[in-house]
CSV table of C-alpha atoms in Angstrom, one decimal:
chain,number,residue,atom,x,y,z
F,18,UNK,CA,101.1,122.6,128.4
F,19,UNK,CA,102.1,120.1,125.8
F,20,UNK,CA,104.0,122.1,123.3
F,21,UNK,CA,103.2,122.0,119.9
F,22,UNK,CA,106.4,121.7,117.9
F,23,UNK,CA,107.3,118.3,119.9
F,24,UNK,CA,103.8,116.8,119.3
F,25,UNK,CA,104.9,117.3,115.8
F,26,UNK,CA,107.9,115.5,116.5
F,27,UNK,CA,105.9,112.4,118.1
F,28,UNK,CA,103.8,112.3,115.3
F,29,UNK,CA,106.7,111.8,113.1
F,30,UNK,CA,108.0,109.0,115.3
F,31,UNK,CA,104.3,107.0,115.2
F,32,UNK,CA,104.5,107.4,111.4
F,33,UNK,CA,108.4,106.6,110.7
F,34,UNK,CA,109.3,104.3,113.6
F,35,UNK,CA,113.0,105.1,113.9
F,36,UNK,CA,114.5,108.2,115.1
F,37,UNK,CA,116.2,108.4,112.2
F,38,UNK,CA,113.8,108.3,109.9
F,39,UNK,CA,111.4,110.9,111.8
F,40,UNK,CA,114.6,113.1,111.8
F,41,UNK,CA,115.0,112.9,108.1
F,42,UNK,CA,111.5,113.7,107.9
F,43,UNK,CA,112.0,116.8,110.0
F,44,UNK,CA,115.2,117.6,108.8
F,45,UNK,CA,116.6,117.1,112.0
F,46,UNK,CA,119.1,115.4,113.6
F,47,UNK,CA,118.2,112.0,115.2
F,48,UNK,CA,120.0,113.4,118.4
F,49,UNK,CA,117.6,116.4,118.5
F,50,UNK,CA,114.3,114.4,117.8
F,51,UNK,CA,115.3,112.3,121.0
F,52,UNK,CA,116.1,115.4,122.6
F,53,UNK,CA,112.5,116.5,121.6
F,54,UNK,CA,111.0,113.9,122.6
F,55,UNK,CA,112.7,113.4,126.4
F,56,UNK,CA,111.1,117.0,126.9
F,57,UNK,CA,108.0,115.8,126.0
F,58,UNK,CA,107.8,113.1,128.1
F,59,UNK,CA,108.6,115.2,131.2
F,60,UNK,CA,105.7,117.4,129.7
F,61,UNK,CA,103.4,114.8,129.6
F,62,UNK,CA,104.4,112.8,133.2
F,63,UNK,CA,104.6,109.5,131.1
F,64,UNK,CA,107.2,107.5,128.9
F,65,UNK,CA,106.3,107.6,125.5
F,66,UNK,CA,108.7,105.5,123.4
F,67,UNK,CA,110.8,102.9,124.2
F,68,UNK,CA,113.8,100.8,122.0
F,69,UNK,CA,113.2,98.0,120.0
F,70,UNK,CA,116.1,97.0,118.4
F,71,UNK,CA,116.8,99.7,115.6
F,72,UNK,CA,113.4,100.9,116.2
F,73,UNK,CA,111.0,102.8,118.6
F,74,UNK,CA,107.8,101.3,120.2
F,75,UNK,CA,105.4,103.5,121.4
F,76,UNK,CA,103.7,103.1,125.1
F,77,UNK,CA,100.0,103.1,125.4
F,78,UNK,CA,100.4,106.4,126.4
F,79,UNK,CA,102.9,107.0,123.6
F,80,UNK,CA,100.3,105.7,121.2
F,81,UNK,CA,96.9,107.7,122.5
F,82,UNK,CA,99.1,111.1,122.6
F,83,UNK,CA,100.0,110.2,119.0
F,84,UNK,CA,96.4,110.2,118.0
F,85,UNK,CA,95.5,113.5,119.7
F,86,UNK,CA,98.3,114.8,118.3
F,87,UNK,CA,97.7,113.4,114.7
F,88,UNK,CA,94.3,115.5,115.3
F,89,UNK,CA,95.5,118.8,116.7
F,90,UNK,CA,98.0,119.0,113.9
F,91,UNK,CA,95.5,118.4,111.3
F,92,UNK,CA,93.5,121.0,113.2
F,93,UNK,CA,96.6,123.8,113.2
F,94,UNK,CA,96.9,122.9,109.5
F,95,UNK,CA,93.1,123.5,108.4
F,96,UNK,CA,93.6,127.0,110.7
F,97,UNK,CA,96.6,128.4,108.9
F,98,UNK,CA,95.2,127.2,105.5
F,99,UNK,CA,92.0,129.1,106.3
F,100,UNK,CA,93.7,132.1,106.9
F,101,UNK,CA,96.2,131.8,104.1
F,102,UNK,CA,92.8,131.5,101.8
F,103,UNK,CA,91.4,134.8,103.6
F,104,UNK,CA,94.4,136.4,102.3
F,105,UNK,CA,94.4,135.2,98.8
F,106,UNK,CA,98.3,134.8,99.0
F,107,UNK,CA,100.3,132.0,97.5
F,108,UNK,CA,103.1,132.0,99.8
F,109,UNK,CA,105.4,129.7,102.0
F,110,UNK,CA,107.1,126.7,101.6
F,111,UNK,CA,105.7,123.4,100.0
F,112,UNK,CA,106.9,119.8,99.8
F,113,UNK,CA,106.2,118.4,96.7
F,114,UNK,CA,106.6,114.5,95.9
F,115,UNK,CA,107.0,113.2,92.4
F,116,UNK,CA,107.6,109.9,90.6
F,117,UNK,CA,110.6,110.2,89.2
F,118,UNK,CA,109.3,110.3,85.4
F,119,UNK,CA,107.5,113.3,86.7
F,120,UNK,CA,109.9,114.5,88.8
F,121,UNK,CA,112.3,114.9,85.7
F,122,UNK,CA,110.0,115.3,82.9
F,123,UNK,CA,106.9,117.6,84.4
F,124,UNK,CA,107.8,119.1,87.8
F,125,UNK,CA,110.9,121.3,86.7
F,126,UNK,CA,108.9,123.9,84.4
F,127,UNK,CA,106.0,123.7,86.7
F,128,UNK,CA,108.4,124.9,89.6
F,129,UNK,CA,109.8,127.4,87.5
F,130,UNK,CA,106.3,129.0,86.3
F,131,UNK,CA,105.1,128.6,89.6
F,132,UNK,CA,108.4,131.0,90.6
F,133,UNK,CA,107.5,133.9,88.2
F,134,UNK,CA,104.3,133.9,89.1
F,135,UNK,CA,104.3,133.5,92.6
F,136,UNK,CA,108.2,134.9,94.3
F,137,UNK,CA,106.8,134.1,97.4
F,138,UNK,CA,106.4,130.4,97.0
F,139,UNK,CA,108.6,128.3,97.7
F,140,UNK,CA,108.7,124.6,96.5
F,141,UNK,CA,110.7,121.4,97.6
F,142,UNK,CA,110.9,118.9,95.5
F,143,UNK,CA,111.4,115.1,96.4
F,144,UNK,CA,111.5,112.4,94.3
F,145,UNK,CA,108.5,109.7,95.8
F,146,UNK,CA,107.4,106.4,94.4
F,147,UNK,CA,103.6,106.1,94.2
F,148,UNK,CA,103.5,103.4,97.0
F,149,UNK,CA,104.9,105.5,99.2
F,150,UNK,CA,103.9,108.6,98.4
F,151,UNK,CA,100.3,108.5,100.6
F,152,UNK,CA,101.8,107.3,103.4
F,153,UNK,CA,104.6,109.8,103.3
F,154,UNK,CA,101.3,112.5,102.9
F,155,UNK,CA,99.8,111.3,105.6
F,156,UNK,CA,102.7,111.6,107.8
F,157,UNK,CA,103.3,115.2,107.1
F,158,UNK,CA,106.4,114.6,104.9
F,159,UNK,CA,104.7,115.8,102.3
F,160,UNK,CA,101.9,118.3,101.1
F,161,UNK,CA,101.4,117.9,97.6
F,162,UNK,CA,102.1,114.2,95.7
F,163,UNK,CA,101.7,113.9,92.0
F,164,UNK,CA,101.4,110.2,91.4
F,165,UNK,CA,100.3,107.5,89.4
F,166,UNK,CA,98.7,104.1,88.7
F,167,UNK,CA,97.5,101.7,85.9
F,168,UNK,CA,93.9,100.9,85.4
F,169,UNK,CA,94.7,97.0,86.9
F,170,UNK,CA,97.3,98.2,89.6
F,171,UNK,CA,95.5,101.2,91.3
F,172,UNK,CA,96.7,103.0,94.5
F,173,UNK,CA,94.4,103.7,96.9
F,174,UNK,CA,93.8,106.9,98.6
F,175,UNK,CA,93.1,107.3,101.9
F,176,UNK,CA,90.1,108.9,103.3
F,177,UNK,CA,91.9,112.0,104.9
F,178,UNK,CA,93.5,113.1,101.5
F,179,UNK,CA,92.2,114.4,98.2
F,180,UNK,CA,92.9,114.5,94.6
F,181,UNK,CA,92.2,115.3,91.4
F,182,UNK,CA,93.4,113.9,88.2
F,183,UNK,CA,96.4,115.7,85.8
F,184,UNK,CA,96.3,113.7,82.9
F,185,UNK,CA,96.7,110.3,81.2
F,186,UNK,CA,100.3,109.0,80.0
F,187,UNK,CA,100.1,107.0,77.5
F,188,UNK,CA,102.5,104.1,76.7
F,189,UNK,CA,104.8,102.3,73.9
F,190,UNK,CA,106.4,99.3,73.5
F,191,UNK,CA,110.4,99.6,72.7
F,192,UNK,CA,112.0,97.7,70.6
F,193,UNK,CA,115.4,97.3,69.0
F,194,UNK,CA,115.5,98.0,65.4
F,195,UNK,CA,116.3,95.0,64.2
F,196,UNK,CA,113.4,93.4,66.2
F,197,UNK,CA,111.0,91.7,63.7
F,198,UNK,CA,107.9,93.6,64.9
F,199,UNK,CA,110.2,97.1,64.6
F,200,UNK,CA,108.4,98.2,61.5
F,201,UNK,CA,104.6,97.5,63.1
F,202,UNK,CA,102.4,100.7,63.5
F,203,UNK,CA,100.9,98.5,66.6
F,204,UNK,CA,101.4,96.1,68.6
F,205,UNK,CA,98.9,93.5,71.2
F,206,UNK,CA,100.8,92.4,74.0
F,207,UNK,CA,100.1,89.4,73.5
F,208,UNK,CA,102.6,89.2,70.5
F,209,UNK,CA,105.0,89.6,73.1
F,210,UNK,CA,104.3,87.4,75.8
F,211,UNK,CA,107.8,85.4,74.8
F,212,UNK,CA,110.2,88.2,74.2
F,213,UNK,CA,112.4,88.9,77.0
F,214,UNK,CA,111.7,92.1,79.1
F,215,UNK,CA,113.3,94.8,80.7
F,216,UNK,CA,111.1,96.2,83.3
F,217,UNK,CA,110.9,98.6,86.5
F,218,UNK,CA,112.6,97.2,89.6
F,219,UNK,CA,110.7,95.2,91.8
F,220,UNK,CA,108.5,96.7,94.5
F,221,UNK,CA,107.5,99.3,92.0
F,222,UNK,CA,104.4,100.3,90.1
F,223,UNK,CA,105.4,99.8,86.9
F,224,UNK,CA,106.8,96.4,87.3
F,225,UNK,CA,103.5,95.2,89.0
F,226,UNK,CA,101.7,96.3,86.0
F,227,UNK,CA,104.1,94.2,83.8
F,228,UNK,CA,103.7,91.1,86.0
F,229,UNK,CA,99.9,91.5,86.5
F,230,UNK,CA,99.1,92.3,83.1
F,231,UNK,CA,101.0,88.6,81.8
F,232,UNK,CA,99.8,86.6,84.4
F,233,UNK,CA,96.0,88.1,83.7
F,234,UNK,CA,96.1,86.4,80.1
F,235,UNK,CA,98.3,83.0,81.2
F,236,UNK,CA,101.2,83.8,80.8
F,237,UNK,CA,104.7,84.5,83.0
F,238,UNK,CA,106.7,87.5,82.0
F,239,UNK,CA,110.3,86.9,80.9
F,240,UNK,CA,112.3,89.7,83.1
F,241,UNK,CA,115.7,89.6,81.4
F,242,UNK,CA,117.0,93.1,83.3
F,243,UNK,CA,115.6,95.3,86.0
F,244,UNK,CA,116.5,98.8,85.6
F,245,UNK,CA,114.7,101.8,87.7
F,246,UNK,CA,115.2,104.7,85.3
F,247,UNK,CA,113.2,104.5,82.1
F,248,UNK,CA,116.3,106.2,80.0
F,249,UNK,CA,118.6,102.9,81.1
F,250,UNK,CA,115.4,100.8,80.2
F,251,UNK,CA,116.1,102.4,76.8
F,252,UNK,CA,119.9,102.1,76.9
F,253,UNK,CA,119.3,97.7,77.3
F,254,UNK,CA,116.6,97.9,74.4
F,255,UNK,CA,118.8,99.7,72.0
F,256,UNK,CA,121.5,97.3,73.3
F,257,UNK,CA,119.1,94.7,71.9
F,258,UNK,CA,118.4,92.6,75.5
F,259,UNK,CA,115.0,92.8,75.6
F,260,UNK,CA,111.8,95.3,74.9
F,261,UNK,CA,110.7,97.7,77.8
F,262,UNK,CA,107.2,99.0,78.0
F,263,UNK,CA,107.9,103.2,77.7
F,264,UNK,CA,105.1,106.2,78.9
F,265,UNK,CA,105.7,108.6,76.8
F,266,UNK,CA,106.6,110.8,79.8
F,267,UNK,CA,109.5,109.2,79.6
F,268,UNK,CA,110.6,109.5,76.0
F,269,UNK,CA,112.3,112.9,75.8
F,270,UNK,CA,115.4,111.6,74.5
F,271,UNK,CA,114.7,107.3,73.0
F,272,UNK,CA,119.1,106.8,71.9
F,273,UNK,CA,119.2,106.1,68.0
F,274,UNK,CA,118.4,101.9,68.0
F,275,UNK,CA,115.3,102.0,69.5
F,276,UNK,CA,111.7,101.8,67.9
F,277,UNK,CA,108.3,102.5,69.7
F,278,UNK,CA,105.6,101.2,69.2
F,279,UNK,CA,101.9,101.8,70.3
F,280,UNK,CA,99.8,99.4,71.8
F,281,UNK,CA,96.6,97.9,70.1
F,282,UNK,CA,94.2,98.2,72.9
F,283,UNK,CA,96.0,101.4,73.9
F,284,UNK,CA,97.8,101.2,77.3
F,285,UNK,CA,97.8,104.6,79.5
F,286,UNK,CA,98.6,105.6,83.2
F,287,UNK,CA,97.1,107.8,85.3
F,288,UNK,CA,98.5,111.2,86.6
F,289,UNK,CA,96.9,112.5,89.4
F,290,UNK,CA,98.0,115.4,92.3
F,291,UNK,CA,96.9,114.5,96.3
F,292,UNK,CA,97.3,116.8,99.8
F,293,UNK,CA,95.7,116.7,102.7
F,294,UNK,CA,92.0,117.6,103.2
F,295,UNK,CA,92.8,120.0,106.0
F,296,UNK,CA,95.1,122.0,103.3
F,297,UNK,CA,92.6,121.7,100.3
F,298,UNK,CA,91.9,125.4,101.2
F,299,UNK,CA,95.8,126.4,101.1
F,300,UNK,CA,96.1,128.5,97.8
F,301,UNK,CA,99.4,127.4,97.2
F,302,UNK,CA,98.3,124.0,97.1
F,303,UNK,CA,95.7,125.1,94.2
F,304,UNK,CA,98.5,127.1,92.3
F,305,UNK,CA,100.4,124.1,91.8
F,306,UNK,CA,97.7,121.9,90.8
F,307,UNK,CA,96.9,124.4,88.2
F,308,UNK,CA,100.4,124.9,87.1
F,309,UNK,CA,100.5,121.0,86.6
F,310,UNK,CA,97.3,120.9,84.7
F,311,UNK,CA,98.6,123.6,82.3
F,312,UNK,CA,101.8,122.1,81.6
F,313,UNK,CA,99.9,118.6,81.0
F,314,UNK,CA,97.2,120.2,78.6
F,315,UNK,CA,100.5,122.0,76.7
């Protein structure tokens, strides 16, 4: 009998590749996941992993267990969500991965409504870029992701999961004050195709949209400064290096110096919440959705 809890642990390994990162997944250690999955290969008769390098390759047989147990753990999950719907109960414990705008400026009184309303709900917070945050879904890292994209850099999602959409953020450009365009009610981007920029690090959403965008109309961005954190992206502006394009998530405290101004057409991101299909009947899952849309619509 293959045991249940280390098919878990293989399925981490397919989706992570390292010990060490399936362990961080499991919050375990990477000398317990190998422990895990030694016992599993003398439960299955067969190696299932071998090194490569830093990483771990699965075996054919490493890889077909994998999928059947990709499949039985999807199965265990639609069971226990079916049950926990039966009951009606919002209870248990649920990883939830945000961007960090949201993570800072929307999850905290969501967690803390969804505390006084439900006590036996637990949620775990972690803070997920939208690339990764399906893939991490998919591999169980996660149950809940509230994510987002731009209209001309969207994030696909996967067949297995669902969603549903929380809101629209719209966004600003920020100036300095002295900037000539600091007294504008709007702005077209295209008045600022020359002005040097301080954007999202690379690799991220938000600094896709700011190349794609440019290079849509002609022209090539002018990244002055990279800066991950939309509050140092406002720290450079009112320093007077550059102009930074703002959500308005992300404007709870602009320092003195700094000017925003909206974008003629108007420029907005999407802010949607994913899980698995399996879970969609999990009413924990549906409390937080609905304690997201209600702080959104506030």
């Amino acid at each position: 009998m293959l045991d249940l809890a280390r098919l878990r642990v293989l399925h981490a390994v397919a989706g992570h590749g390292t010990l060490a990162a399936a362990a961080q997944a499991l919050h375990l250690t990477p000398s317990a996941v190998s422990q895990q999955m030694a016992k599993l290969e003398r439960e299955a008769g067969c190696v299932l992993a071998e090194r490569q390098g830093r990483g771990l390759r699965l075996t054919e047989e490493g890889q077909a267990l994998a999928v059947h147990a990709a499949r039985i753990l999807a199965t265990v999950e639609e069971a226990a969500a079916d049950l926990a719907a039966r009951q009606g109960r919002v209870l248990g414990t649920l990883a939830v991965g945000a961007f960090p705008t949201a993570a800072r400026g929307l999850l905290p009184s969501v967690i803390t409504a969804c505390a006084a309303a439900h006590p036996d709900l637990r949620i775990r917070l972690l803070e997920v870029e939208p690339y990764q945050a399906m893939g991490r879904l998919t591999a169980g890292d996660l149950d809940l992701a509230v994510t987002q994209d731009w209209a001309n850099v969207p994030v696909a999602v996967p067949d297995r999961l669902r969603g549903i959409d929380i809101g629209h953020d719209p966004a600003d450009v920020a100036v300095p004050a002295g900037h000539p365009l600091a007294t504008r009610t709007s702005v077209a981007l295209s008045e600022l195709a020359g002005e040097p920029w301080i954007s999202s690090t690379a690799g991220t959403i938000c600094h896709d949209w700011l190349t794609n965008t440019f290079r849509r109309d002609g022209h090539e961005p002018v990244i002055a400064h990279q800066a991950a954190e939309f509050p140092t992206q406002l720290a450079l502006v009112a320093a007077g290096l550059g102009v930074a394009l703002i959500p308005r998530l992300a404007t709870d405290h602009v320092p003195p110096g700094v000017r925003l101004i909206p974008v003629t057409p108007a420029l907005d991101r999407r802010v949607f919440a994913v899980w698995r299909a399996e879970s969609s009947g999990r009413p924990a899952i549906h409390a937080v959705v609905e304690a997201l849309r209600a702080r959104w619509s506030r």
